[in-house]
PDB file of C-alpha atoms in Angstrom:
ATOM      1  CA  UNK M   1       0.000   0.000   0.000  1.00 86.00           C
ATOM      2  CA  UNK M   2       1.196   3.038  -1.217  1.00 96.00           C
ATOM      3  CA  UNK M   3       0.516   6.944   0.505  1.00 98.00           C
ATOM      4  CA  UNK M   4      -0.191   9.685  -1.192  1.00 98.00           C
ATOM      5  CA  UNK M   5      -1.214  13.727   0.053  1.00 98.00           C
ATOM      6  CA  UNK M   6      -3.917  15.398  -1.804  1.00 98.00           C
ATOM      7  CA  UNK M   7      -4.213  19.061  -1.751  1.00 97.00           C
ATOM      8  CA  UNK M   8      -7.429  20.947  -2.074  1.00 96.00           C
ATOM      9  CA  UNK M   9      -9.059  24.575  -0.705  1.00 96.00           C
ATOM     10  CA  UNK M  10     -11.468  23.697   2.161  1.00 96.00           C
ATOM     11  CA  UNK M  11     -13.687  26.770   1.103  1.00 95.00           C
ATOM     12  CA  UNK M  12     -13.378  24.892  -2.650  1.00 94.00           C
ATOM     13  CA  UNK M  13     -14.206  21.226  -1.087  1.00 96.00           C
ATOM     14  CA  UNK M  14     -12.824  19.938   2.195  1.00 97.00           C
ATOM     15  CA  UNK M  15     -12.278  16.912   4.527  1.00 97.00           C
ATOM     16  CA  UNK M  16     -15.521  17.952   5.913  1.00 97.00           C
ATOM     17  CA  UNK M  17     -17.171  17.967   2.784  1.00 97.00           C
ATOM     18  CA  UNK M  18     -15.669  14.915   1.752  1.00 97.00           C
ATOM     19  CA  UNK M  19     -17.097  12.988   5.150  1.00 97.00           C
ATOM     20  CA  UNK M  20     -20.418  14.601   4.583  1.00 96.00           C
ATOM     21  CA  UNK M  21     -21.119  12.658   1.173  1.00 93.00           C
ATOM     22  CA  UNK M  22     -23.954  10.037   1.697  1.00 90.00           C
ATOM     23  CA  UNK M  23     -21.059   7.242   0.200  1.00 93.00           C
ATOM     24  CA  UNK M  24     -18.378   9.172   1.697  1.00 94.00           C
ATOM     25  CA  UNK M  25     -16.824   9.353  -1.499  1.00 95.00           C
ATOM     26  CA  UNK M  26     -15.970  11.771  -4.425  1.00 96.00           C
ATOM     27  CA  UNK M  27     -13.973  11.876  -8.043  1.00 96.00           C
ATOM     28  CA  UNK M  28     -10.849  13.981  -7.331  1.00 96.00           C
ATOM     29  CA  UNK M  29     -11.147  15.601 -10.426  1.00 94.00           C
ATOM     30  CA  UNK M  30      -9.821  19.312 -12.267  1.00 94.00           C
ATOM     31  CA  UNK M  31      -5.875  17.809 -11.479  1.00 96.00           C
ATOM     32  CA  UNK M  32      -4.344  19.952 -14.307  1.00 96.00           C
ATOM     33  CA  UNK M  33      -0.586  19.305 -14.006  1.00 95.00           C
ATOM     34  CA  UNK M  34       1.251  16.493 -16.209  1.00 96.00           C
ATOM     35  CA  UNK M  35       2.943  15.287 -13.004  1.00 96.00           C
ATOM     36  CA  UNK M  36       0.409  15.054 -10.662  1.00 96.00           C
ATOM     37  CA  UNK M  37      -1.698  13.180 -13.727  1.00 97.00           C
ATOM     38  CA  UNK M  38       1.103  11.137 -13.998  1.00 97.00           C
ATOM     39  CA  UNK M  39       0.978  10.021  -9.753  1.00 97.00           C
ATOM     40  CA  UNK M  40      -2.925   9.564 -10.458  1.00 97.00           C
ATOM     41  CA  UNK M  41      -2.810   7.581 -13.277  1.00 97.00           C
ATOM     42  CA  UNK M  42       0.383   5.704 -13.310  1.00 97.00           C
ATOM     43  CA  UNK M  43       0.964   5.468  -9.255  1.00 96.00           C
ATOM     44  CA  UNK M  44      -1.951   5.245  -7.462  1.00 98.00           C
ATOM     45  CA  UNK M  45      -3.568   1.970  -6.841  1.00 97.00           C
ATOM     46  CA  UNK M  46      -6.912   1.199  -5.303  1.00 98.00           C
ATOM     47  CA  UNK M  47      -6.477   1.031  -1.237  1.00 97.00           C
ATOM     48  CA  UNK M  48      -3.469   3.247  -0.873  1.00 98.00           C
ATOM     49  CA  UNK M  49      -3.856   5.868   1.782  1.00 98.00           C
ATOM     50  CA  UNK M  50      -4.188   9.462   1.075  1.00 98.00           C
ATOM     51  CA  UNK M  51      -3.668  11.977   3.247  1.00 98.00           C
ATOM     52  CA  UNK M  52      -5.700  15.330   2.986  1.00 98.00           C
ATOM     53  CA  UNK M  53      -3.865  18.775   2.845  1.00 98.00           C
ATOM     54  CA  UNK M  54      -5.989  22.026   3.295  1.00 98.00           C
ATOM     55  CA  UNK M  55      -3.993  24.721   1.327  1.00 96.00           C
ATOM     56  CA  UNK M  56      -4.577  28.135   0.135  1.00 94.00           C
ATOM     57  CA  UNK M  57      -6.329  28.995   3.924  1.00 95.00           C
ATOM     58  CA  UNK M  58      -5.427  30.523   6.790  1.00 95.00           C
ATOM     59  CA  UNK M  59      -3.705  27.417   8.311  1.00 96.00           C
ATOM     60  CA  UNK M  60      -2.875  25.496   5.842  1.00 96.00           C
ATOM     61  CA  UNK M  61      -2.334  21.854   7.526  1.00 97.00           C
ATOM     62  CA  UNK M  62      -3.003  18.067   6.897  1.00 98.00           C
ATOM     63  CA  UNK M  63      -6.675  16.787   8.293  1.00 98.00           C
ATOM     64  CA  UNK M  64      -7.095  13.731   7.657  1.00 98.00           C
ATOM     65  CA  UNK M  65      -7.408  10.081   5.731  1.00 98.00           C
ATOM     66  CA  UNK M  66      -8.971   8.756   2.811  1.00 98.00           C
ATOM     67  CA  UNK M  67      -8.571   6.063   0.417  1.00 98.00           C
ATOM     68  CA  UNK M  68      -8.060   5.459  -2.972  1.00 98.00           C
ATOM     69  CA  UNK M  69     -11.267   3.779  -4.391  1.00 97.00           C
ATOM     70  CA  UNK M  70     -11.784   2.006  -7.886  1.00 91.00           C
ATOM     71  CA  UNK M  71      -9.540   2.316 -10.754  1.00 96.00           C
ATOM     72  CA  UNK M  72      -8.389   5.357 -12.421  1.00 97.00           C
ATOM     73  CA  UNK M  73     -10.419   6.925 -15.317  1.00 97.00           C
ATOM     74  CA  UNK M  74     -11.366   9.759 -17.289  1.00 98.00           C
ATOM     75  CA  UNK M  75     -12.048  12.890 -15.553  1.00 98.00           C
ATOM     76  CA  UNK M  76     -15.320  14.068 -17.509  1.00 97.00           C
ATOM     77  CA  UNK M  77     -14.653  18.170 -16.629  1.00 97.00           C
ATOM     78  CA  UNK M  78     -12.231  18.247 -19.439  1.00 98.00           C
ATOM     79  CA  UNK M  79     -14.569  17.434 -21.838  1.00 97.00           C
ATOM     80  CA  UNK M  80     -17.329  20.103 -19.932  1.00 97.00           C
ATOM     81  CA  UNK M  81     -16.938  23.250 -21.728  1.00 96.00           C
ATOM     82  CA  UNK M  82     -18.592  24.510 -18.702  1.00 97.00           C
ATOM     83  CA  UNK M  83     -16.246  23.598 -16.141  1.00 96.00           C
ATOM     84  CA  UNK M  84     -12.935  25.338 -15.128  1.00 94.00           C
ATOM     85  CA  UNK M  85     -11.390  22.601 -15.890  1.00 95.00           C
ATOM     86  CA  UNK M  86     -11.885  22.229 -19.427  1.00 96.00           C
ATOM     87  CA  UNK M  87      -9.158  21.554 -21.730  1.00 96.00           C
ATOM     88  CA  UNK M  88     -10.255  21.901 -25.253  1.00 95.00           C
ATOM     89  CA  UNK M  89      -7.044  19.896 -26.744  1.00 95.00           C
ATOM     90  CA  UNK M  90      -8.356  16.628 -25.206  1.00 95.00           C
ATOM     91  CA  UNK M  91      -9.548  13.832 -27.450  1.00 94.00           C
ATOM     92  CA  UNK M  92     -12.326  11.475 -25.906  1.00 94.00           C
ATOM     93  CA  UNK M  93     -10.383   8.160 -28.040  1.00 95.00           C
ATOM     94  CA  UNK M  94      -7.194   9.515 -25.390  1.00 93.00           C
ATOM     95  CA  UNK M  95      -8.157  11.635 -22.886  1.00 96.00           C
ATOM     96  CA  UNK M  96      -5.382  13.337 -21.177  1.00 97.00           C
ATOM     97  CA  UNK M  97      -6.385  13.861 -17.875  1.00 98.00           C
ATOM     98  CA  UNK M  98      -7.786  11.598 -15.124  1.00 98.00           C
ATOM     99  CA  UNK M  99      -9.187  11.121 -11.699  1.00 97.00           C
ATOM    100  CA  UNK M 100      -9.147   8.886  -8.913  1.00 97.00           C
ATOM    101  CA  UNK M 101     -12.149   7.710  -6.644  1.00 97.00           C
ATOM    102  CA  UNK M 102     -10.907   8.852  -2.607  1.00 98.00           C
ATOM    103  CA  UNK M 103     -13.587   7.747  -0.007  1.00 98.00           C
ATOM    104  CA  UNK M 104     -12.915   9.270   3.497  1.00 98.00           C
ATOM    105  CA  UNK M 105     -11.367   7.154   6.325  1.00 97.00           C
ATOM    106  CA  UNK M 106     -10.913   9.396   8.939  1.00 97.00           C
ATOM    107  CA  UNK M 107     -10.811  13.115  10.408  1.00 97.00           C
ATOM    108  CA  UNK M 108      -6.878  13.059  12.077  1.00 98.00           C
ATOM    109  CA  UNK M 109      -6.681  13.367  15.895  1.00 97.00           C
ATOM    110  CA  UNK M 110      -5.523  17.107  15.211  1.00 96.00           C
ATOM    111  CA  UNK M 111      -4.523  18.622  12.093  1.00 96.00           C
ATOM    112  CA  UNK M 112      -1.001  18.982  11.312  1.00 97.00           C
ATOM    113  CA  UNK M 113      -0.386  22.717  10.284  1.00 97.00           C
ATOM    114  CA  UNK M 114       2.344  23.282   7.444  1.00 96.00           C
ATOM    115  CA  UNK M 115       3.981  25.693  10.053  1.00 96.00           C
ATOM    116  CA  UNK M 116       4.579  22.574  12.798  1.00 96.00           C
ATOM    117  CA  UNK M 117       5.568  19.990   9.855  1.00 96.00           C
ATOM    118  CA  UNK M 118       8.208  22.623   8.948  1.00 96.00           C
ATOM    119  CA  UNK M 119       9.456  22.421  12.688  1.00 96.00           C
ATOM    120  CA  UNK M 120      10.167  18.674  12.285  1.00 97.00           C
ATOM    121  CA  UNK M 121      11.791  19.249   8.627  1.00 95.00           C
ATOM    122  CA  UNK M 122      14.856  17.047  10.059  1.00 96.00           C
ATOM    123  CA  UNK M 123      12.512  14.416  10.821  1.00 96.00           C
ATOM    124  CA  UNK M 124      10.424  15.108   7.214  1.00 97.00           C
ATOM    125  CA  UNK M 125      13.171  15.810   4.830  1.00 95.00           C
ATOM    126  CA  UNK M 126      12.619  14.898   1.367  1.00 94.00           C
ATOM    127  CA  UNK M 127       8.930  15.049   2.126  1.00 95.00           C
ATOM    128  CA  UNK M 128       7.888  17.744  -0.901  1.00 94.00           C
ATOM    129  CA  UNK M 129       5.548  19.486   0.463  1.00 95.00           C
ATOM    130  CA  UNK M 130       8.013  21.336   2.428  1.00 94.00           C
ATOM    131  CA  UNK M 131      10.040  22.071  -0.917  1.00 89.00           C
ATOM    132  CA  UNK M 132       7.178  24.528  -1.768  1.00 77.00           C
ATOM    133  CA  UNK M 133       5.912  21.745  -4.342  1.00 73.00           C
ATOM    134  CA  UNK M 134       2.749  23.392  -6.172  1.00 81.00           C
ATOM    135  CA  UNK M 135       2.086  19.676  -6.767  1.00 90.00           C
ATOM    136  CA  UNK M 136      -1.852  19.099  -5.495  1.00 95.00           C
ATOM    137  CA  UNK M 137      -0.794  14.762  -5.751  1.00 97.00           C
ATOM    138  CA  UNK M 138       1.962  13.820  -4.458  1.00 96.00           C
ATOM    139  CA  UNK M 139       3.730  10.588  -2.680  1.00 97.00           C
ATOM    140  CA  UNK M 140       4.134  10.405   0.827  1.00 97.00           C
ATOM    141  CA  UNK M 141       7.302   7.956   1.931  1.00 97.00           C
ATOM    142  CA  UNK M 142       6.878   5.374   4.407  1.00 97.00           C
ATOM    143  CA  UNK M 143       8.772   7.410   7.154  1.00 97.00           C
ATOM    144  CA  UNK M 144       7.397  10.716   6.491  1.00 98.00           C
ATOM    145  CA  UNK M 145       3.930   8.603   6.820  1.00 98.00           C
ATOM    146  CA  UNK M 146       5.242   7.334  10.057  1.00 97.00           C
ATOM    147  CA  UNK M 147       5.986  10.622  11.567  1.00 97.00           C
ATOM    148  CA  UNK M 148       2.972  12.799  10.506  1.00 98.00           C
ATOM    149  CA  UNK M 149       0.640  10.003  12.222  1.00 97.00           C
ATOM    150  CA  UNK M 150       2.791  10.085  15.293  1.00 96.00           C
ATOM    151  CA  UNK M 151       2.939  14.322  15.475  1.00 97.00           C
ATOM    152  CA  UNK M 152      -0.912  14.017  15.118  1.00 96.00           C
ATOM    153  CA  UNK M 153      -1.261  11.808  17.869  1.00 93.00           C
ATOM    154  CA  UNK M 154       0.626  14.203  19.505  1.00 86.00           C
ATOM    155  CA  UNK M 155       3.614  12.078  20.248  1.00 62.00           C
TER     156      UNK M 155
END
């Protein structure tokens, strides 16, 4: 099982929103960056754990858990000329960007704000997040796994 960190604006959709959903799940969708299209499509596997990253908010931090649900597939916005997300250049025979099913897991026991996981950034180095990555999918090593679960449990 593999971890990942999703980020997304809790004023735009959030943990909360995410746990509210009558199946508890939802399409991450509108992922518009050739690298974090390639985790989604090419990394992520159904059951790997994804941790959830409020950004672009007062305090930014990490939240909580979900899990990867289903296999990947076409994310329909890019074919919406209605939605934000749609890219005119992609062909329905080869669509070029894709989604991932996340159901929520779990609210963490506090979140982690981006200003405390920089305190540990011995313990979290290489984690890329704290390299200002503009990523919104990215992997999560087994260690840095390790140590955000212990600094939410307050350990």
């Amino acid at each position: 099982m593999a971890c990942w960190l999703l980020k997304t604006e809790p004023d735009t959709f959030s943990l909360e929103d995410l746990a509210a959903r009558p199946t508890q799940t939802e399409p991450w969708d509108g992922v518009r960056n050739y690298q974090a299209r390639n985790f989604l499509r090419d990394g992520m596997q159904p059951g790997d754990e994804v941790f959830i990253y409020h950004s672009s908010c007062a305090v930014p931090a990490i939240v909580g858990l979900a899990e990867v649900v289903g296999p990947v597939r076409p994310d329909p916005s890019q074919f919406d000329p209605n939605s934000p997300y749609y890219d005119p250049r992609s062909d329905r025979d080869n669509p070029r960007w894709v989604l991932r099913d996340i159901r929520y897991r779990s609210h963490l026991p506090r979140p982690l704000p981006l200003a405390e996981l920089k305190r540990h950034a011995a313990q979290l180095e290489g984690f890329a997040l704290l390299q200002r990555s503009r990523l919104s999918v990215m992997p999560v090593a087994p260690r840095h796994r390790s140590v955000i679960l212990q600094l939410a449990a307050g350990a």
